[in-house]
Short mmCIF file of C-alpha atoms in Angstrom, two decimals:
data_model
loop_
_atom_site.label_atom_id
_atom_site.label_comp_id
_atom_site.label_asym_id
_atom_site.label_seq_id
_atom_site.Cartn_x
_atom_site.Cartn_y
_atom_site.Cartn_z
CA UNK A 1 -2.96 -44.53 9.56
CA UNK A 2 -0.88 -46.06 12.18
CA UNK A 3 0.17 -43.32 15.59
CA UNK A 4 4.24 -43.24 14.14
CA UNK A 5 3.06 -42.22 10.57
CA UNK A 6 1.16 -39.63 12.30
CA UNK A 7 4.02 -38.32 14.48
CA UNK A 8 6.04 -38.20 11.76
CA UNK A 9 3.46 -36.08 9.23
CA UNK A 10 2.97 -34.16 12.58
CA UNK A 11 6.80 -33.59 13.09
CA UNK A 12 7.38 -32.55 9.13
CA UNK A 13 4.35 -30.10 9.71
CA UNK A 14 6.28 -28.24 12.19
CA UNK A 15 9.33 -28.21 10.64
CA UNK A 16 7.87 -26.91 7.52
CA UNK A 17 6.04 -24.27 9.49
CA UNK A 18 9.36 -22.74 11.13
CA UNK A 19 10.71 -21.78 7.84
CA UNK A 20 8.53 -18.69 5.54
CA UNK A 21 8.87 -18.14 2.35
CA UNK A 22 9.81 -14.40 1.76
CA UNK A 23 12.60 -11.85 0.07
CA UNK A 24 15.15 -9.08 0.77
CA UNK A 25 15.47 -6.42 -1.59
CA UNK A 26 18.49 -3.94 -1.28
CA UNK A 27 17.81 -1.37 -3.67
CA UNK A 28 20.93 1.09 -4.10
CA UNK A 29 22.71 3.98 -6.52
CA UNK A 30 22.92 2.62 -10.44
CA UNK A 31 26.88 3.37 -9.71
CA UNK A 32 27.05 1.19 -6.63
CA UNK A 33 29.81 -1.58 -6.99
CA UNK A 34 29.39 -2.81 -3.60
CA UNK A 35 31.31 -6.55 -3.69
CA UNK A 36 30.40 -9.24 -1.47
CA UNK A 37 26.89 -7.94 -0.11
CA UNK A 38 25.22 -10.95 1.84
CA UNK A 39 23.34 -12.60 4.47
CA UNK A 40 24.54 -13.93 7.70
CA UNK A 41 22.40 -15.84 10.32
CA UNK A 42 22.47 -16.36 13.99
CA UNK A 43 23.18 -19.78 14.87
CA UNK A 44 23.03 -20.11 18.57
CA UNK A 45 26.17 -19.22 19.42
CA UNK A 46 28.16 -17.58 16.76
CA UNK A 47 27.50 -15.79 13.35
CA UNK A 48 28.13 -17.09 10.19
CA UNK A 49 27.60 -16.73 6.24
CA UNK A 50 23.90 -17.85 5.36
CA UNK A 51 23.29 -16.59 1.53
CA UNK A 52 25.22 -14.55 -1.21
CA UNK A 53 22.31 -11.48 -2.78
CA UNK A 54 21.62 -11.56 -6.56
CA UNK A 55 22.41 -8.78 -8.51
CA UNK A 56 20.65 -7.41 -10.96
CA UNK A 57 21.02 -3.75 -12.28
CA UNK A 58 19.37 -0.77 -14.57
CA UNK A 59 19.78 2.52 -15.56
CA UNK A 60 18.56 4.01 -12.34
CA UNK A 61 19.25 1.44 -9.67
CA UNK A 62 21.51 -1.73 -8.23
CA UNK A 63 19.45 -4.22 -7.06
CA UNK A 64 20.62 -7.09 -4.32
CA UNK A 65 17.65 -9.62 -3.30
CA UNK A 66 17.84 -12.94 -1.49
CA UNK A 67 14.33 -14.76 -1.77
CA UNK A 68 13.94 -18.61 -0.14
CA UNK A 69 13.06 -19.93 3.02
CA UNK A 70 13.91 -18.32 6.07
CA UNK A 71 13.68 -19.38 10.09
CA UNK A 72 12.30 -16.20 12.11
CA UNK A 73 14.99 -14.37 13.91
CA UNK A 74 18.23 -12.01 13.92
CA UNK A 75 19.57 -11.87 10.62
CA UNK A 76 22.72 -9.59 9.41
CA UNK A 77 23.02 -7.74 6.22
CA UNK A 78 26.61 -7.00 5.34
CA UNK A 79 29.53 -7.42 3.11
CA UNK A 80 31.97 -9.42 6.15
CA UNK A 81 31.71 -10.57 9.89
CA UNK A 82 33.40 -6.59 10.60
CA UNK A 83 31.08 -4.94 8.24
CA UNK A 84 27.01 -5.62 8.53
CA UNK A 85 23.58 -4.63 10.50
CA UNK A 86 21.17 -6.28 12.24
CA UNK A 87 17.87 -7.19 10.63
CA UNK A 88 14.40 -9.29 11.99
CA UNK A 89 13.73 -11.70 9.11
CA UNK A 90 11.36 -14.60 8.60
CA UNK A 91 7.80 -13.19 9.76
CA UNK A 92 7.21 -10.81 6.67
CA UNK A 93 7.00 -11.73 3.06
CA UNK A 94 9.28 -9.11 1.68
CA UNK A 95 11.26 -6.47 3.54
CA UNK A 96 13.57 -3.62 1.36
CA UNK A 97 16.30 -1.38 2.26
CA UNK A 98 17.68 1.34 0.44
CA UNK A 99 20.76 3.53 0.67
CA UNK A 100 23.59 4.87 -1.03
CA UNK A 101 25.82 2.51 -1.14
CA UNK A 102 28.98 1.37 1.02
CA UNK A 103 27.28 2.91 4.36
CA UNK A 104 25.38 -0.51 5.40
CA UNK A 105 24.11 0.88 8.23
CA UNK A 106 22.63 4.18 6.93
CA UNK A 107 20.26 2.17 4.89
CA UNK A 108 16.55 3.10 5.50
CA UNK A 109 14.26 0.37 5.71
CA UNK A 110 11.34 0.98 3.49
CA UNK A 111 8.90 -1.98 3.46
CA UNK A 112 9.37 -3.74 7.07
CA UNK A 113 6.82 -2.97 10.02
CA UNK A 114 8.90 -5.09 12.01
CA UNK A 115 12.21 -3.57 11.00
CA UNK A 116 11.24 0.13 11.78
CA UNK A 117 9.76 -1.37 15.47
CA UNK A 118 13.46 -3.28 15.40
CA UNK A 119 15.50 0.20 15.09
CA UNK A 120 13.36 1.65 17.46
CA UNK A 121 13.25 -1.39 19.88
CA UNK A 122 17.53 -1.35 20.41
CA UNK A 123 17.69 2.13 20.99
CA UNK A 124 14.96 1.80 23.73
CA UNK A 125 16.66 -1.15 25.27
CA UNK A 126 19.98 0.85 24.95
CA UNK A 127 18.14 4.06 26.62
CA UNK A 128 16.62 2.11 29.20
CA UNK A 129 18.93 -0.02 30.55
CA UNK A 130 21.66 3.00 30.81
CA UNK A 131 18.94 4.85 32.94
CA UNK A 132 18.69 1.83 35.22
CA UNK A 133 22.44 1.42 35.96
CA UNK A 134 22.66 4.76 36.64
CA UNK A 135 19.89 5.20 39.23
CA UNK A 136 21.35 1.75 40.90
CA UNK A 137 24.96 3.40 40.94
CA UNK A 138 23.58 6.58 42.40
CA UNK A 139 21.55 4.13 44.97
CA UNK A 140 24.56 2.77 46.04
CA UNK A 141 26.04 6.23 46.41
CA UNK A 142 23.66 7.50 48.47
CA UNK A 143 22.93 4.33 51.32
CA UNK A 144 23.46 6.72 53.88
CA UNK A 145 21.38 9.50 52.49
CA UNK A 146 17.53 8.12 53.74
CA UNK A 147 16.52 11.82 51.56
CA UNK A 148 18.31 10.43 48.39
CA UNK A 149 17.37 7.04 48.50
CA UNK A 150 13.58 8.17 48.71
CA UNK A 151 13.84 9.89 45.43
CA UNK A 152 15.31 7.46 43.81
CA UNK A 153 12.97 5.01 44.79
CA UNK A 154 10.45 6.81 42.88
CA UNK A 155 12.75 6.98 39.75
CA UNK A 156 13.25 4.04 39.77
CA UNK A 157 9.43 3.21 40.30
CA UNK A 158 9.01 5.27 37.24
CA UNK A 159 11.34 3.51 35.21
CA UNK A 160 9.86 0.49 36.03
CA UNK A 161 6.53 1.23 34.34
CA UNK A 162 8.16 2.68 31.72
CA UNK A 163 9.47 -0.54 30.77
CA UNK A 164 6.83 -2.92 31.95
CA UNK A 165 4.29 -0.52 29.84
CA UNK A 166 6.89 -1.05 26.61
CA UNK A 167 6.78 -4.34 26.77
CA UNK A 168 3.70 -5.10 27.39
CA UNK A 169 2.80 -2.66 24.45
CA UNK A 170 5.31 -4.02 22.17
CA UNK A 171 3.71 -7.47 23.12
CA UNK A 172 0.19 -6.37 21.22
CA UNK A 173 1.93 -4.66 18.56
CA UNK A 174 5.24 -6.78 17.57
CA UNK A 175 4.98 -9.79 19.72
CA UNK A 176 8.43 -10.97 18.18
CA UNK A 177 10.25 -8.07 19.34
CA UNK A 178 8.85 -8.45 22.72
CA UNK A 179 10.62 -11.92 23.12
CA UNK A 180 13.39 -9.71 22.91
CA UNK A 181 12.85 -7.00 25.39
CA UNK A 182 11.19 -9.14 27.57
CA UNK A 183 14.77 -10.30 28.24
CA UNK A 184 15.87 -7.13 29.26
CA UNK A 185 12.63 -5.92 31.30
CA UNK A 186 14.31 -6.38 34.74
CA UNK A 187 12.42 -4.74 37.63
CA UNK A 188 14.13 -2.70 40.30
CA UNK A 189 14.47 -5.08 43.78
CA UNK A 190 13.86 -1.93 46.03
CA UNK A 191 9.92 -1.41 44.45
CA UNK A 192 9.17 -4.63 43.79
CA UNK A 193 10.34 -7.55 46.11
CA UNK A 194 7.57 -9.63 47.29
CA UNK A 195 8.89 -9.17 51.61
CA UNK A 196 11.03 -6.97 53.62
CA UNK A 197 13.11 -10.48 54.08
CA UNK A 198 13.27 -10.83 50.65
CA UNK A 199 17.16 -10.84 49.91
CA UNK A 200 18.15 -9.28 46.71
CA UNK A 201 20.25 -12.29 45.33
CA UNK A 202 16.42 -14.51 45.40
CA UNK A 203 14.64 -11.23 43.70
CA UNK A 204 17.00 -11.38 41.35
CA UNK A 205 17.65 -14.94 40.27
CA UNK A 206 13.94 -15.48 40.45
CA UNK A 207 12.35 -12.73 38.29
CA UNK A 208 15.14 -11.82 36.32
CA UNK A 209 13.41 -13.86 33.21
CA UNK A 210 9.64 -13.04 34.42
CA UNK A 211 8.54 -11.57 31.07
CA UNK A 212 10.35 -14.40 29.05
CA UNK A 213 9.63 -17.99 27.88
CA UNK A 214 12.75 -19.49 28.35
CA UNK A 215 10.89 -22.13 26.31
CA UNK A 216 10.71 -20.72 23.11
CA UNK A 217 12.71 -22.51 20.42
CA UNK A 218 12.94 -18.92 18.49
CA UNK A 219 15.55 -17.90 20.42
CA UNK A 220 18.06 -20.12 18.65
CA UNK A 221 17.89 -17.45 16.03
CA UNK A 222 18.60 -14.35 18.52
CA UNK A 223 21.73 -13.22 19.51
CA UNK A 224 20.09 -11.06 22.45
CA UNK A 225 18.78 -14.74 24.27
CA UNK A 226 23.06 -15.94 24.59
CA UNK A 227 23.91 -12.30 25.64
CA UNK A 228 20.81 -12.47 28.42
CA UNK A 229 21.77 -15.59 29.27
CA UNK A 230 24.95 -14.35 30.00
CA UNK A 231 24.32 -11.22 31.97
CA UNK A 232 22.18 -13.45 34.33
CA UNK A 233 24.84 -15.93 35.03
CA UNK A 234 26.99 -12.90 35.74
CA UNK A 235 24.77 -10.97 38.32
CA UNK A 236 23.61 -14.17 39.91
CA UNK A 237 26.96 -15.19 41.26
CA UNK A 238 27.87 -11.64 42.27
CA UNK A 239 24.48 -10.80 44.45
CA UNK A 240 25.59 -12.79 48.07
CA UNK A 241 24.06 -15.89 46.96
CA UNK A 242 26.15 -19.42 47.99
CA UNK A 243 28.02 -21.69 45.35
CA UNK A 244 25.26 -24.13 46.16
CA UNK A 245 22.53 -21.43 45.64
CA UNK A 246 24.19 -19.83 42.34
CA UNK A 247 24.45 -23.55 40.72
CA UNK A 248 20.53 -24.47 41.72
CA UNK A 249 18.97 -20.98 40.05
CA UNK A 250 21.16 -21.89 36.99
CA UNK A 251 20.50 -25.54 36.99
CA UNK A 252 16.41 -24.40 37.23
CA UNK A 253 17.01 -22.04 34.49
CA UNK A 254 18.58 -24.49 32.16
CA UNK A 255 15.65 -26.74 33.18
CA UNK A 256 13.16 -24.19 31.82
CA UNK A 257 15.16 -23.78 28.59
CA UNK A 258 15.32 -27.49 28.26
CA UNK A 259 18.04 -29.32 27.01
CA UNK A 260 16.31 -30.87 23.62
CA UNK A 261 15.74 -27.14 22.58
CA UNK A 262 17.35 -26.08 19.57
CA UNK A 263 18.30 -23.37 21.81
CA UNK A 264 19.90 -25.32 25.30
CA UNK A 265 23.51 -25.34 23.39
CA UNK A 266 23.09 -21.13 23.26
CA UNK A 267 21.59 -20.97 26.91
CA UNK A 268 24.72 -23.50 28.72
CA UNK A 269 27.67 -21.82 26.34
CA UNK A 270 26.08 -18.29 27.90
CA UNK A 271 26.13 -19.61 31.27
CA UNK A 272 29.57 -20.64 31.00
CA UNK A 273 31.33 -17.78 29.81
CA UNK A 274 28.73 -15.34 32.37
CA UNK A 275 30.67 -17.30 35.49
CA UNK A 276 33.73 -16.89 33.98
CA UNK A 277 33.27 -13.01 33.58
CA UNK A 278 32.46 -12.89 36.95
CA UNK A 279 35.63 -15.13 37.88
CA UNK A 280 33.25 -17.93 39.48
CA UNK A 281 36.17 -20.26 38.32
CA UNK A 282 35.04 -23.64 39.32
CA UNK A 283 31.77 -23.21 38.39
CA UNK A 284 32.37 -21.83 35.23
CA UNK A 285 34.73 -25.24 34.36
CA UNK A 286 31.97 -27.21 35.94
CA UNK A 287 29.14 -25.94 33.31
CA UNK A 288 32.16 -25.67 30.42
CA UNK A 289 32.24 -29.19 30.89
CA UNK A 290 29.14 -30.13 30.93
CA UNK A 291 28.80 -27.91 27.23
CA UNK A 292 31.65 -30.67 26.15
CA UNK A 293 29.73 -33.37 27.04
CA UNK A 294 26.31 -32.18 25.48
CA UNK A 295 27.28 -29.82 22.56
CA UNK A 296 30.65 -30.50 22.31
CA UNK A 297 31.80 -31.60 18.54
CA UNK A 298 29.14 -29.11 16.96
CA UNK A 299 31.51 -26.17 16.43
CA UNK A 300 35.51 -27.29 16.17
CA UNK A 301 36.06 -23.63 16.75
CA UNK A 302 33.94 -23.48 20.57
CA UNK A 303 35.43 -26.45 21.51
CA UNK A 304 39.11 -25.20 20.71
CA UNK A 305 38.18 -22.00 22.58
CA UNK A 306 36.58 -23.64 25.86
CA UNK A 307 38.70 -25.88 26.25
CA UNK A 308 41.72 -22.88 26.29
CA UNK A 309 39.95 -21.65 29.16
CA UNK A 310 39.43 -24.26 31.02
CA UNK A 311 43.11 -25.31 30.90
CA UNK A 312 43.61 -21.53 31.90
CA UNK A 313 41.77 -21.61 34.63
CA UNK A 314 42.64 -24.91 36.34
CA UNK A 315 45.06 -25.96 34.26
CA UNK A 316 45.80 -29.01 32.27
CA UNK A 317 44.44 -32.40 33.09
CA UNK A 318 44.76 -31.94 36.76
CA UNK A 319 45.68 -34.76 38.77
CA UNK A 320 42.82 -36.79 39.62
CA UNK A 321 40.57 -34.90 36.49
CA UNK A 322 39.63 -36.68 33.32
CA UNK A 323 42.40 -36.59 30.32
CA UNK A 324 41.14 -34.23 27.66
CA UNK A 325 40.55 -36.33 24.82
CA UNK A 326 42.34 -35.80 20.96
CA UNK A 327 42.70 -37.52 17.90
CA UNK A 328 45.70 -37.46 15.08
CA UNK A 329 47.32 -39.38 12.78
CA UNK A 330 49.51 -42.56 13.20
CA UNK A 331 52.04 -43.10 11.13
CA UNK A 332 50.38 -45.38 9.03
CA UNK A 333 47.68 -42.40 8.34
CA UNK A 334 45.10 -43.79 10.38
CA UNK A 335 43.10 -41.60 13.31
CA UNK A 336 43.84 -42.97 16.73
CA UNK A 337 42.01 -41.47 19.62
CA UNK A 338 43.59 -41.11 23.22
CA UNK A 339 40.56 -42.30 24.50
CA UNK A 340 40.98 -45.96 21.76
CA UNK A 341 43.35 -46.75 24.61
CA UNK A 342 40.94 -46.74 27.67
CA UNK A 343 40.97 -49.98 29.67
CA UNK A 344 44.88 -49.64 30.12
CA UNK A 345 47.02 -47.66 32.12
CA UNK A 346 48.87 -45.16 29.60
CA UNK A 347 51.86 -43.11 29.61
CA UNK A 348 50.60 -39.87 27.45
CA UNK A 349 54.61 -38.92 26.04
CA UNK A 350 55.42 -35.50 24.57
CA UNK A 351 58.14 -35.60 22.53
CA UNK A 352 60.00 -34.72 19.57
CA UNK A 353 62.80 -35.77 17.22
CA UNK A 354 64.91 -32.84 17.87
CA UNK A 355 64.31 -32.95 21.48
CA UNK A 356 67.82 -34.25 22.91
CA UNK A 357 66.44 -34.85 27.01
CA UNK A 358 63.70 -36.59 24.70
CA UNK A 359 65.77 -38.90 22.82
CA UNK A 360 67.63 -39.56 26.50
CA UNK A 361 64.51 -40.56 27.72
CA UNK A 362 63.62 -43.01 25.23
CA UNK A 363 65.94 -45.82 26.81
CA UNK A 364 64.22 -45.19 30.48
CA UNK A 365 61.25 -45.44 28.49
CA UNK A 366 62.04 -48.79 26.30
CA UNK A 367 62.76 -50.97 29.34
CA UNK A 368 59.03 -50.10 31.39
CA UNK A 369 57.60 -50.91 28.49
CA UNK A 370 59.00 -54.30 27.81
CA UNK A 371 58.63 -54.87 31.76
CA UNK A 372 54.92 -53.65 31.56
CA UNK A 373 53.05 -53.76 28.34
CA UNK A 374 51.86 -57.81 28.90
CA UNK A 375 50.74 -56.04 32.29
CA UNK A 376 47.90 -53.53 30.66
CA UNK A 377 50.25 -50.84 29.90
CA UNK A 378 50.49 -49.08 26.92
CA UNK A 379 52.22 -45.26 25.74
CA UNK A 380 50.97 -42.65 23.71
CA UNK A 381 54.17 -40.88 22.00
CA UNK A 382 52.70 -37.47 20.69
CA UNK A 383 55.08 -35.85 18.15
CA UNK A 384 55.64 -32.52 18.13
CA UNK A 385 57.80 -33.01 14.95
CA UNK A 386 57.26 -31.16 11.65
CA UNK A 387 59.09 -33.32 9.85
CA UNK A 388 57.34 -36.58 8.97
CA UNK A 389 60.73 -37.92 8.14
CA UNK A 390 62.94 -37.12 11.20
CA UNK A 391 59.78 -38.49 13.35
CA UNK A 392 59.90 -41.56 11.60
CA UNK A 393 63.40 -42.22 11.50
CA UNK A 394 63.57 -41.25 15.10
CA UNK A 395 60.91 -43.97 16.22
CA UNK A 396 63.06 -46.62 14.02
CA UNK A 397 66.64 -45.45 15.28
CA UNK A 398 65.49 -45.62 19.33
CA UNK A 399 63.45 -48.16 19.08
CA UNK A 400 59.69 -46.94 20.06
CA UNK A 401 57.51 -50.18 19.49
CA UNK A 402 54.58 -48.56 20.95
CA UNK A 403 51.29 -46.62 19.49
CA UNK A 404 52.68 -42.76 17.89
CA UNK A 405 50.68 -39.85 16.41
CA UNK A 406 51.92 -36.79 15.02
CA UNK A 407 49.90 -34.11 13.43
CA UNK A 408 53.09 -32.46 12.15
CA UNK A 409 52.64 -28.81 13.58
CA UNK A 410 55.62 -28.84 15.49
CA UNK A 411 54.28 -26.11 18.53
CA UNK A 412 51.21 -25.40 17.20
CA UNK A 413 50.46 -29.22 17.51
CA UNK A 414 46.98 -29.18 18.62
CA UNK A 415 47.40 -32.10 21.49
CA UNK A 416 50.13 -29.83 22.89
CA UNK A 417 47.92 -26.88 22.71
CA UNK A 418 44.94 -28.75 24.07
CA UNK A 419 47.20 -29.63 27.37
CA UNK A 420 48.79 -26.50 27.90
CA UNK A 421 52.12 -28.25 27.08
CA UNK A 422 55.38 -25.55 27.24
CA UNK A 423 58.01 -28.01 27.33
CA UNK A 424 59.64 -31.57 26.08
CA UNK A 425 59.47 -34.12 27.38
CA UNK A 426 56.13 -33.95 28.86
CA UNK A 427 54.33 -36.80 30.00
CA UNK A 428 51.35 -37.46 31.48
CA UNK A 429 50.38 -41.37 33.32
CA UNK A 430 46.34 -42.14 32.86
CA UNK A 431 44.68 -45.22 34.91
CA UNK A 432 42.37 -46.83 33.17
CA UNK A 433 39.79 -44.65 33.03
CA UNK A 434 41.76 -41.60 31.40
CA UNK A 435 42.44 -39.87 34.65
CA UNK A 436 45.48 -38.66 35.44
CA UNK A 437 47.27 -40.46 38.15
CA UNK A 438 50.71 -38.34 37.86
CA UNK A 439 52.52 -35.74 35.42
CA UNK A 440 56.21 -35.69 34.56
CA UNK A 441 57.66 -39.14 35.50
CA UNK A 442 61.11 -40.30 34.23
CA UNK A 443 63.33 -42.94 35.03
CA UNK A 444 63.03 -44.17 38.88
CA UNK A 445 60.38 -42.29 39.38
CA UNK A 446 58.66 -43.82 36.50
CA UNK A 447 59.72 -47.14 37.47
CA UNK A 448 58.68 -46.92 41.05
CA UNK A 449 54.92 -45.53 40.39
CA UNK A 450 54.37 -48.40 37.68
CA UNK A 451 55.49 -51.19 40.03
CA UNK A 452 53.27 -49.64 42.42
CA UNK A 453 50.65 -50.57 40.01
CA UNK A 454 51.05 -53.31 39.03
CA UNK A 455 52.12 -54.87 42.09
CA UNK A 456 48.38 -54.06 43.01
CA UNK A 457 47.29 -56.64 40.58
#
């Protein structure tokens, strides 16, 4: 057998070997017309529908089971995104809940080692962690109170093996729910940095993830990794560390995570939105960019949704930045992409039918064209029409020879939305490369900045 056959029998292995067979019974009142009950799963970055529950009922009891193939993680039971609990699926054959019947979360687990743990796991991560910020708010209450500050040092030296001893507990006993805590078993700086010159920010940054494998590809499946993620990317930036520093101990922890893991697209998305909570503005459109350029296209919804804040934050294709790229309908139906017109200089027009300084325009408009387009120019006319018919007969009655695209949502166009756009005419002049040279050019001012151009030719 020849070394690709055996990669690929070795790759199927491990594929096969992520998913377990196992079930989910639900077992409530005979009465019980619960609608919708279902399973939702964890993908990464957002939670969505996974499986609908069979139903099948007696005298004495409603019964809802889902039995198939399952990956191991955080799982939700529940009849809507509003409405559901948390579950740990996908490392025991068969787990069942039982309950009464629209209370989802009042359901006791019955069959499910690992769920009971689960339960008992959040509410120690809960407990713990709002012991923690309290002694470290009292600590910096009390700097000036040497008395204080000794006593807390030994609370929080006692909270510290409290949850170095869970974990490490919870590692022999449910090693799967210790990925979990593990994320959460931070260490108080004042007990345990390694030198008096030790500065918090470095304690911090570097053993903030000391009890987790930032490795593990399980952690596409838990919602806890993105929120971790997050919370680090937060504290990091706000502990007296440099721009410089911040981005290297987030760069090195998105190293560790690795960006083939089914779980990098989770880890950079939590970065991301941690600067931004901590107003880190550049960074934070720095490493939402980067998420466009590795995971963008996987979720239309993300993308939407980043790129709102980034146009928040710094605004709309900035002068000198890279034109955010769309795609919409000609009129002839077909898909034309901003970025189809790369290689020429391009005049990105906002417009609309019923837009009379628009239609003004259009004449300014016509004649750089004709002087330009043998040049390497070409213009983008964007529609914000919702009437396919007044477009039309608006690019026929002034004349518009050039490339148009419309996607017929008047305001809610989604090229206006993705550039922030407020008002017609807008327009926006690219180079070659899609970046913007200059916003809001009409007549001689138009004219002037394309000779200026061209004449460079």
């Amino acid at each position: 057998m020849s070394k690709s056959w055996m990669f690929l029998l070795l790759l199927l292995a491990s594929s096969l070997s992520a998913q377990k067979k196992m079930s989910l019974e639900v077992e409530l009142a005979a009465d019980c017309e619960l609608e919708n009950l279902q399973l939702f799963q964890w993908t990464g970055t957002q939670v969505e529908p996974f499986s609908a529950m069979e139903v099948s009922a007696t005298k004495s009891a409603k019964r809802y089971i889902y039995s198939g193939e399952l990956e191991e993680g955080n799982y939700y039971l529940g009849t809507s995104l509003n409405q559901m609990r948390p579950l740990y699926l996908g490392n025991e054959k068969k787990v069942v809940l039982t309950g009464g019947c629209e209370d989802i979360n009042a359901y006791t687990v019955q069959k499910s080692k690992t769920n009971q743990a689960f339960v008992v796991m959040l509410d120690s991560i809960r407990e713990q962690s709002a012991s923690f910020f309290a002694l470290i708010s009292a600590y910096k209450q009390n700097m000036n109170d040497p008395k204080a500050l000794a006593d807390l040092d030994k609370q929080l030296e006692a909270l510290d093996f409290r949850r170095k001893s869970y974990y490490l507990d919870l590692k022999k006993e449910q090693p799967e729910l210790a990925k979990i805590v593990g994320l959460y078993t931070y260490l108080s700086f004042q007990n345990n940095k390694s030198s008096a010159e030790q500065r918090e920010g470095d304690y911090l940054a570097q053993t903030y993830f000391q009890f987790t494998d930032l490795s593990d590809g399980t952690f596409k499946r838990i919602p806890f990794f993105y929120e971790a993620i997050k919370s680090y990317a937060t504290n990091v930036s706000r502990v007296g560390l440099s721009v410089e520093e911040v981005q290297n101990y987030l760069d090195k922890t998105l190293d560790a995570v690795g960006q083939e893991s089914p779980h990098h697209q989770s880890a950079l998305l939590g970065v991301a939105f941690g600067l931004l909570s901590a107003q880190q503005k550049e960074l934070f459109v720095q490493y939402a960019e980067r998420y466009q350029k590795i995971h963008g296209g996987k979720s239309e919804v993300l993308d939407n949704f980043i790129q709102q804040q980034i146009i928040k934050v710094r605004g709309a294709a900035p002068i000198g930045g890279l034109a955010p790229d769309f795609e919409v309908a000609t009129p002839e139906g077909e898909m034309l992409k901003l970025s189809d017109l790369r290689g020429k200089v391009v005049l990105v027009d906002f417009w609309a039918s019923w837009c009379g300084p628009c239609r003004r325009e259009n004449p300014n408009v016509r004649k750089v064209y004709e002087q330009y387009k043998d040049q390497g120019f070409e213009i983008l006319g964007v529609s914000l029409d919702n009437n396919r018919d007044r477009w039309l007969n608006a690019i026929e009655k002034d004349q518009l020879t050039w490339h148009h695209v419309s996607d017929l949502k008047g305001w809610s166009s989604a090229p206006a939305k993705l550039y922030g756009v407020r008002g017609i005419p807008f327009t926006l002049l690219l180079d070659a490369e899609g970046r913007v040279l200059a916003k809001n050019l009409r007549g001689p001012a138009l004219e002037a900045k394309l000779a200026e151009i061209f004449e460079k030719k």
